[in-house]
Every structure is written in structure tokens, then in C-alpha cells.
Steps between C-alpha positions, in 0.01 A plus 500: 500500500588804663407883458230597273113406461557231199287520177361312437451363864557143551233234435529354848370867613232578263371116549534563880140429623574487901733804578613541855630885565704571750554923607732679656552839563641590183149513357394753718744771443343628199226607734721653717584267763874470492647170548745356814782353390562667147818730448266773572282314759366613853725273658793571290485841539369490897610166672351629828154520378468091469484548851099625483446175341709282680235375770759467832589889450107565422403313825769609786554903330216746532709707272502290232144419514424894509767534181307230353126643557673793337613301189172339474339858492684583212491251310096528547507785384649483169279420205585192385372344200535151322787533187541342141640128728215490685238523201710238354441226708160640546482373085597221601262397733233587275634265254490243707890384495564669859470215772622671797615849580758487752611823628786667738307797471296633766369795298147302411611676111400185349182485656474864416586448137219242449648146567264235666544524837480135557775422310758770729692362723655770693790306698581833656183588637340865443587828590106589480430326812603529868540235711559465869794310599326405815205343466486539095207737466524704149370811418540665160844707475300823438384489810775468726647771302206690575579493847880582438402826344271526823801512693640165526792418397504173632180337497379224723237182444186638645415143533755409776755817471741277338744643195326591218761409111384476176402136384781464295761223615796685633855360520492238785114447472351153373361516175121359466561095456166502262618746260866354529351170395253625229793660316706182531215355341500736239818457444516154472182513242605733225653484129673832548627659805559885435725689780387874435736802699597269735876438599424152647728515759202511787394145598272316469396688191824425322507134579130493265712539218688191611140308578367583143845402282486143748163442361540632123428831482668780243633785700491843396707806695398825433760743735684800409798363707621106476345266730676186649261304289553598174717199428215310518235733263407392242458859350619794719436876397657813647248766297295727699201267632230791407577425172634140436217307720227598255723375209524141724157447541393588236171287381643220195418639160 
């Protein structure tokens, strides 16, 4: 089924007692993050500026690294708040049908919006934390732009003086091999797997979709544009998220 929130939803979703939720970017951009790889999406529009996250420009360009301490100064200073999508899954939690939270996010809006922390996994990392690429110290973001608007554009560990990047897993870096493995688990150990604004073309978060249809699962995509696994949904809706995710999880009657 394909385009609109049904009604009423399906039994297999209102029964669902063991939801895994995976999040993309797409559930951000009502709180004014804009996506990357939308029609309108900060890569689309700018394919040079995948180069401040791409970790073998960040390392051997001071440029980039200074354009990127820039970006991250802007972006902390915008007032961000959780949307409609976030609260969602935040009722969800708190009716006890959300097993894991798996995010692509590194906004910490779920967190924000009230979800158990415990059960975020943030696959991405966090753009609220710095970490030293180094010796792996980590400081809190607000700090190290503290010392940007000091006068440095490029900050270094003051640990060891190595280069200081936000702890979110760039393009070439290794993702953390725990949280890889506890959303596999996840995954693997759900009734319904619901893929929320993301385009699942980024691995290995697309192949969980694959892991949770091998061992059962329902699949539900919820993306404004298709997504190569929509085939394989079980229920796929293109309405704004803001407004369809409540209507999903909603609590049975």
C-alpha cells in the first residue's frame, strides 16, 4: 500500500508491541534542519560542501576544517526545537511498543523531545560533542566553539594538539561496532520495522531493513521521495511526517 496514512491502520500495526524506528533526516526538517540528498538538499544544491564532512578533506585541508568550524557555528546557533515526528515516537515509547530508536540524526532532537535515552542509538554520533581525532579526548561542542569565537578558527586538542571534529562519523570514518551491532540486534528483534525520512540508500542503515524482513518483521517507509525499498514495505506513505507519524502510532482503541 502506497501513499496515504490508511484508516483504519492495519492490525499488524496497532497489535505491533516491539517497534523498531529507524530516522533519517527527513524528520528533522520540520525543525529546520534541511536534509542532504532531497531535491532541495544541502548536497543537492552544494556538492562541494560534503567535503566538510568527508573526513580525508577534513584531515589534510585547514580550509575545510575552518569552513566547517564555521558551519558548526551556525548551526549552534539556530534555535532548534523537537517537531510533531519527534513527539511521535516520543508516544511511542511511553506506550511501551518502541524497542529501539535508531537514528541517522545527530541533532540529539529525540533526546530533546523526551525519548528514553537508553533506547537511542545514534549510529551517527553527535554533533553536541567534540572529539579529538588524536588521542579521542571529547569536550562538549559548546566549548570548542567557545574558543572559535575567541579567535580560533581551527581549534586544536589541548590534550595532545591533535585535530579537534565533531563526534559525528564522517564519510570515511568507522562507525562504533557496539552501536552497529545493537541496532542489528534491534533489527533482527522487532514485529515492525518503521524507516522514518530516511532515503535508505546510506549503508549499513539500509541493509536493517533487509535484517528485519529476513527475520519477519513488517516494514513501514515513511519518505516524501521513493526509497529503493519500498518494494519490500509493507505499507509506505509519502504524507508530510509531522502529520502522518502521529496517525501511525497511534495507541489501539
Amino acid at each position: 500500500m502506497t501513499g496515504v496514512v490508511p484508516d483504519p491502520l492495519p492490525g499488524w500495526l496497532t497489535a505491533a508491541t516491539g517497534i523498531t524506528a529507524l530516522t533519517g533526516a527527513g524528520i528533522s526538517t520540520d525543525s529546520g534542519i534541511p536534509d542532504y540528498r532531497g531535491p532541495d538538499g544541502v548536497w543537492t544544491k552544494d556538492p562541494d560542501a560534503e567535503k566538510l564532512v568527508t573526513l580525508s578533506y577534513y584531515v589534510r585541508d585547514p580550509d575545510i576544517r575552518r569552513r566547517a568550524w564555521l558551519m558548526r557555528r551556525d548551526l549552534g546557533a539556530r534555535d532548534l526545537a523537537p517537531n510533531a515526528g519527534h513527539a511521535a515516537l516520543v508516544d511511542l515509547d511511553r506506550q511501551g511498543r518502541l524497542r529501539t530508536l535508531i537514528t541517522q540524526n545527530v541533532d540529539g532532537l529525540h533526546q530533546a523531545a523526551g525519548s528514553t535515552p537508553e533506547r537511542v542509538l545514534e549510529i551517527h554520533g553527535t554533533v553536541h560533542e567534540v572529539e579529538c581525532l588524536g588521542c579521542r579526548a571529547r569536550t562538549t561542542m559548546h566549548e570548542a566553539l567557545d574558543r572559535v569565537a575567541a579567535g580560533e578558527p581551527d581549534p586544536a586538542c589541548l590534550v595532545c594538539g591533535g585535530i579537534l571534529k565533531s563526534a559525528t562519523i564522517s564519510f570515511g570514518q568507522m562507525l562504533d561496532p557496539e552501536v552497529i551491532e545493537a541496532a542489528v540486534d534491534a533489527a533482527a528483534d522487532c514485529d515492525v520495522f518503521l524507516a522514518v525520512g530516511t532515503s535508505l540508500t546510506v549503508h549499513p542503515a539500509a541493509g536493517l531493513v533487509d535484517i528485519a524482513v529476513r527475520h519477519g518483521a513488517r516494514v513501514v517507509v515513511v519518505n516524501a521521495e521513493p526509497t529503493p525499498y519500498d518494494d519490500v514495505a509493507d505499507l509506505v506513505v509519502r504524507e508530510p511526517i509531522g502529520s502522518a507519524l502521529p496517525r501511525l502510532v497511534a495507541p489501539p482503541a
